[in-house]
Amino acid sequence: MLNKKEQRLRRARQTRIRIAEQGIARLAVNRTNLHIYASLISGDGARILASASTIEPEVRKQLGGSGKGGNVAAAEIVGKRIAERAKAVGVEKVAFDRSGFSYHGRVKALADAAREAGLQF
């Protein structure tokens, strides 16, 4: 019997296999109770091209201090920042890797904000 974390990691592994076959950059999202992280990983999986998270000082100032990184508003800010950084690197199209997390709440807010900022996936 798998526990909750092992089930999520199993879903994440299956998704990453499908994304690797496509060979395009992937936008990987990880969330904890307090923070949300987004990384843009190259198509071959060897390099991280850009990253954004709620632990960055600029984001924390926008959110108004500590303890505010685990909400939808924080996820929207991170989504916009990762899209801006992806464009700066020259990446327009990505595959969205939700890392086994359900596509709702903070994960969905991050994805929607990244789409609005110009990323295609």
PDB file of C-alpha atoms in Angstrom, residues 1-117:
ATOM      1  CA  MET A   1       0.000   0.000   0.000  1.00  0.00           C
ATOM      2  CA  LEU A   2       1.429   3.354  -1.046  1.00  0.00           C
ATOM      3  CA  ASN A   3       1.186   6.366   1.191  1.00  0.00           C
ATOM      4  CA  LYS A   4       0.143   9.794  -0.039  1.00  0.00           C
ATOM      5  CA  LYS A   5       3.661  11.019  -0.839  1.00  0.00           C
ATOM      6  CA  GLU A   6       4.608   7.849  -2.713  1.00  0.00           C
ATOM      7  CA  GLN A   7       1.419   8.108  -4.802  1.00  0.00           C
ATOM      8  CA  ARG A   8       2.264  11.704  -5.742  1.00  0.00           C
ATOM      9  CA  LEU A   9       5.823  10.765  -6.685  1.00  0.00           C
ATOM     10  CA  ARG A  10       4.523   7.886  -8.822  1.00  0.00           C
ATOM     11  CA  ARG A  11       2.217  10.244 -10.713  1.00  0.00           C
ATOM     12  CA  ALA A  12       5.098  12.695 -11.132  1.00  0.00           C
ATOM     13  CA  ARG A  13       7.385   9.998 -12.555  1.00  0.00           C
ATOM     14  CA  GLN A  14       4.817   8.986 -15.170  1.00  0.00           C
ATOM     15  CA  THR A  15       4.315  12.593 -16.239  1.00  0.00           C
ATOM     16  CA  ARG A  16       8.045  13.235 -16.522  1.00  0.00           C
ATOM     17  CA  ILE A  17       8.460  10.211 -18.798  1.00  0.00           C
ATOM     18  CA  ARG A  18       5.845  11.622 -21.193  1.00  0.00           C
ATOM     19  CA  ILE A  19       7.405  15.093 -21.076  1.00  0.00           C
ATOM     20  CA  ALA A  20      10.904  13.706 -21.739  1.00  0.00           C
ATOM     21  CA  GLU A  21       9.629  12.100 -24.964  1.00  0.00           C
ATOM     22  CA  GLN A  22       8.529  15.535 -26.203  1.00  0.00           C
ATOM     23  CA  GLY A  23      12.015  16.968 -25.745  1.00  0.00           C
ATOM     24  CA  ILE A  24      10.914  20.518 -24.878  1.00  0.00           C
ATOM     25  CA  ALA A  25      11.641  22.578 -21.779  1.00  0.00           C
ATOM     26  CA  ARG A  26       9.457  21.805 -18.784  1.00  0.00           C
ATOM     27  CA  LEU A  27       8.030  24.060 -16.123  1.00  0.00           C
ATOM     28  CA  ALA A  28       8.265  22.048 -12.907  1.00  0.00           C
ATOM     29  CA  VAL A  29       6.219  23.144  -9.901  1.00  0.00           C
ATOM     30  CA  ASN A  30       6.723  22.122  -6.299  1.00  0.00           C
ATOM     31  CA  ARG A  31       4.608  23.273  -3.398  1.00  0.00           C
ATOM     32  CA  THR A  32       4.923  23.023   0.343  1.00  0.00           C
ATOM     33  CA  ASN A  33       2.657  24.325   3.053  1.00  0.00           C
ATOM     34  CA  LEU A  34       4.585  27.591   3.268  1.00  0.00           C
ATOM     35  CA  HIS A  35       6.038  28.150  -0.224  1.00  0.00           C
ATOM     36  CA  ILE A  36       5.694  27.416  -3.923  1.00  0.00           C
ATOM     37  CA  TYR A  37       8.608  26.907  -6.305  1.00  0.00           C
ATOM     38  CA  ALA A  38       8.803  26.907 -10.113  1.00  0.00           C
ATOM     39  CA  SER A  39      11.786  25.820 -12.217  1.00  0.00           C
ATOM     40  CA  LEU A  40      12.291  25.897 -15.952  1.00  0.00           C
ATOM     41  CA  ILE A  41      14.323  22.826 -16.912  1.00  0.00           C
ATOM     42  CA  SER A  42      15.946  22.296 -20.314  1.00  0.00           C
ATOM     43  CA  GLY A  43      14.563  19.742 -22.759  1.00  0.00           C
ATOM     44  CA  ASP A  44      17.302  17.221 -22.028  1.00  0.00           C
ATOM     45  CA  GLY A  45      16.842  17.663 -18.265  1.00  0.00           C
ATOM     46  CA  ALA A  46      20.463  18.615 -17.718  1.00  0.00           C
ATOM     47  CA  ARG A  47      20.137  22.291 -16.760  1.00  0.00           C
ATOM     48  CA  ILE A  48      17.830  24.613 -14.881  1.00  0.00           C
ATOM     49  CA  LEU A  49      17.284  27.600 -17.155  1.00  0.00           C
ATOM     50  CA  ALA A  50      15.311  29.772 -14.717  1.00  0.00           C
ATOM     51  CA  SER A  51      13.604  29.543 -11.360  1.00  0.00           C
ATOM     52  CA  ALA A  52      11.271  31.536  -9.150  1.00  0.00           C
ATOM     53  CA  SER A  53       9.823  30.973  -5.703  1.00  0.00           C
ATOM     54  CA  THR A  54       8.209  32.659  -2.738  1.00  0.00           C
ATOM     55  CA  ILE A  55      11.458  32.574  -0.769  1.00  0.00           C
ATOM     56  CA  GLU A  56      12.986  35.321  -2.926  1.00  0.00           C
ATOM     57  CA  PRO A  57      13.313  38.629  -1.047  1.00  0.00           C
ATOM     58  CA  GLU A  58      11.493  40.651  -3.733  1.00  0.00           C
ATOM     59  CA  VAL A  59       8.518  38.297  -3.668  1.00  0.00           C
ATOM     60  CA  ARG A  60       8.409  38.304   0.130  1.00  0.00           C
ATOM     61  CA  LYS A  61       8.269  42.113   0.087  1.00  0.00           C
ATOM     62  CA  GLN A  62       5.346  42.013  -2.344  1.00  0.00           C
ATOM     63  CA  LEU A  63       3.529  39.522  -0.136  1.00  0.00           C
ATOM     64  CA  GLY A  64       4.054  41.525   3.011  1.00  0.00           C
ATOM     65  CA  GLY A  65       6.489  39.511   5.069  1.00  0.00           C
ATOM     66  CA  SER A  66       6.788  35.972   6.297  1.00  0.00           C
ATOM     67  CA  GLY A  67       4.105  33.322   6.330  1.00  0.00           C
ATOM     68  CA  LYS A  68       2.320  34.573   3.223  1.00  0.00           C
ATOM     69  CA  GLY A  69       3.937  32.323   0.610  1.00  0.00           C
ATOM     70  CA  GLY A  70       1.422  29.491   0.763  1.00  0.00           C
ATOM     71  CA  ASN A  71      -1.563  31.106  -0.919  1.00  0.00           C
ATOM     72  CA  VAL A  72      -2.991  31.704  -4.397  1.00  0.00           C
ATOM     73  CA  ALA A  73      -1.793  35.312  -4.577  1.00  0.00           C
ATOM     74  CA  ALA A  74       1.789  34.178  -3.987  1.00  0.00           C
ATOM     75  CA  ALA A  75       1.446  31.502  -6.666  1.00  0.00           C
ATOM     76  CA  GLU A  76       0.270  34.108  -9.187  1.00  0.00           C
ATOM     77  CA  ILE A  77       3.312  36.282  -8.493  1.00  0.00           C
ATOM     78  CA  VAL A  78       5.653  33.319  -8.942  1.00  0.00           C
ATOM     79  CA  GLY A  79       3.897  32.360 -12.196  1.00  0.00           C
ATOM     80  CA  LYS A  80       4.422  35.834 -13.636  1.00  0.00           C
ATOM     81  CA  ARG A  81       8.075  35.894 -12.556  1.00  0.00           C
ATOM     82  CA  ILE A  82       8.895  32.498 -14.067  1.00  0.00           C
ATOM     83  CA  ALA A  83       7.242  33.508 -17.359  1.00  0.00           C
ATOM     84  CA  GLU A  84       9.298  36.715 -17.498  1.00  0.00           C
ATOM     85  CA  ARG A  85      12.508  34.809 -16.791  1.00  0.00           C
ATOM     86  CA  ALA A  86      11.651  32.160 -19.382  1.00  0.00           C
ATOM     87  CA  LYS A  87      11.178  34.840 -22.028  1.00  0.00           C
ATOM     88  CA  ALA A  88      14.497  36.409 -21.029  1.00  0.00           C
ATOM     89  CA  VAL A  89      16.207  33.059 -21.638  1.00  0.00           C
ATOM     90  CA  GLY A  90      14.386  32.675 -24.959  1.00  0.00           C
ATOM     91  CA  VAL A  91      11.885  29.971 -24.072  1.00  0.00           C
ATOM     92  CA  GLU A  92       8.319  30.502 -25.281  1.00  0.00           C
ATOM     93  CA  LYS A  93       6.835  26.997 -25.220  1.00  0.00           C
ATOM     94  CA  VAL A  94       7.057  24.620 -22.262  1.00  0.00           C
ATOM     95  CA  ALA A  95       5.499  21.441 -20.923  1.00  0.00           C
ATOM     96  CA  PHE A  96       3.817  21.904 -17.551  1.00  0.00           C
ATOM     97  CA  ASP A  97       5.034  19.460 -14.905  1.00  0.00           C
ATOM     98  CA  ARG A  98       2.812  19.674 -11.845  1.00  0.00           C
ATOM     99  CA  SER A  99       4.949  17.068 -10.028  1.00  0.00           C
ATOM    100  CA  GLY A 100       1.974  14.880  -9.188  1.00  0.00           C
ATOM    101  CA  PHE A 101       0.064  17.654  -7.422  1.00  0.00           C
ATOM    102  CA  SER A 102      -3.604  18.171  -8.267  1.00  0.00           C
ATOM    103  CA  TYR A 103      -4.289  20.867 -10.834  1.00  0.00           C
ATOM    104  CA  HIS A 104      -6.245  23.230  -8.615  1.00  0.00           C
ATOM    105  CA  GLY A 105      -5.590  25.973  -6.119  1.00  0.00           C
ATOM    106  CA  ARG A 106      -2.022  27.228  -6.065  1.00  0.00           C
ATOM    107  CA  VAL A 107      -0.775  25.007  -8.884  1.00  0.00           C
ATOM    108  CA  LYS A 108      -3.566  26.191 -11.187  1.00  0.00           C
ATOM    109  CA  ALA A 109      -3.026  29.837 -10.182  1.00  0.00           C
ATOM    110  CA  LEU A 110       0.672  29.579 -11.045  1.00  0.00           C
ATOM    111  CA  ALA A 111      -0.102  27.985 -14.421  1.00  0.00           C
ATOM    112  CA  ASP A 112      -2.752  30.570 -15.304  1.00  0.00           C
ATOM    113  CA  ALA A 113      -0.472  33.465 -14.362  1.00  0.00           C
ATOM    114  CA  ALA A 114       2.353  32.022 -16.473  1.00  0.00           C
ATOM    115  CA  ARG A 115      -0.004  31.662 -19.445  1.00  0.00           C
ATOM    116  CA  GLU A 116      -1.230  35.233 -19.063  1.00  0.00           C
ATOM    117  CA  ALA A 117       2.382  36.433 -18.978  1.00  0.00           C
TER     118      ALA A 117
END
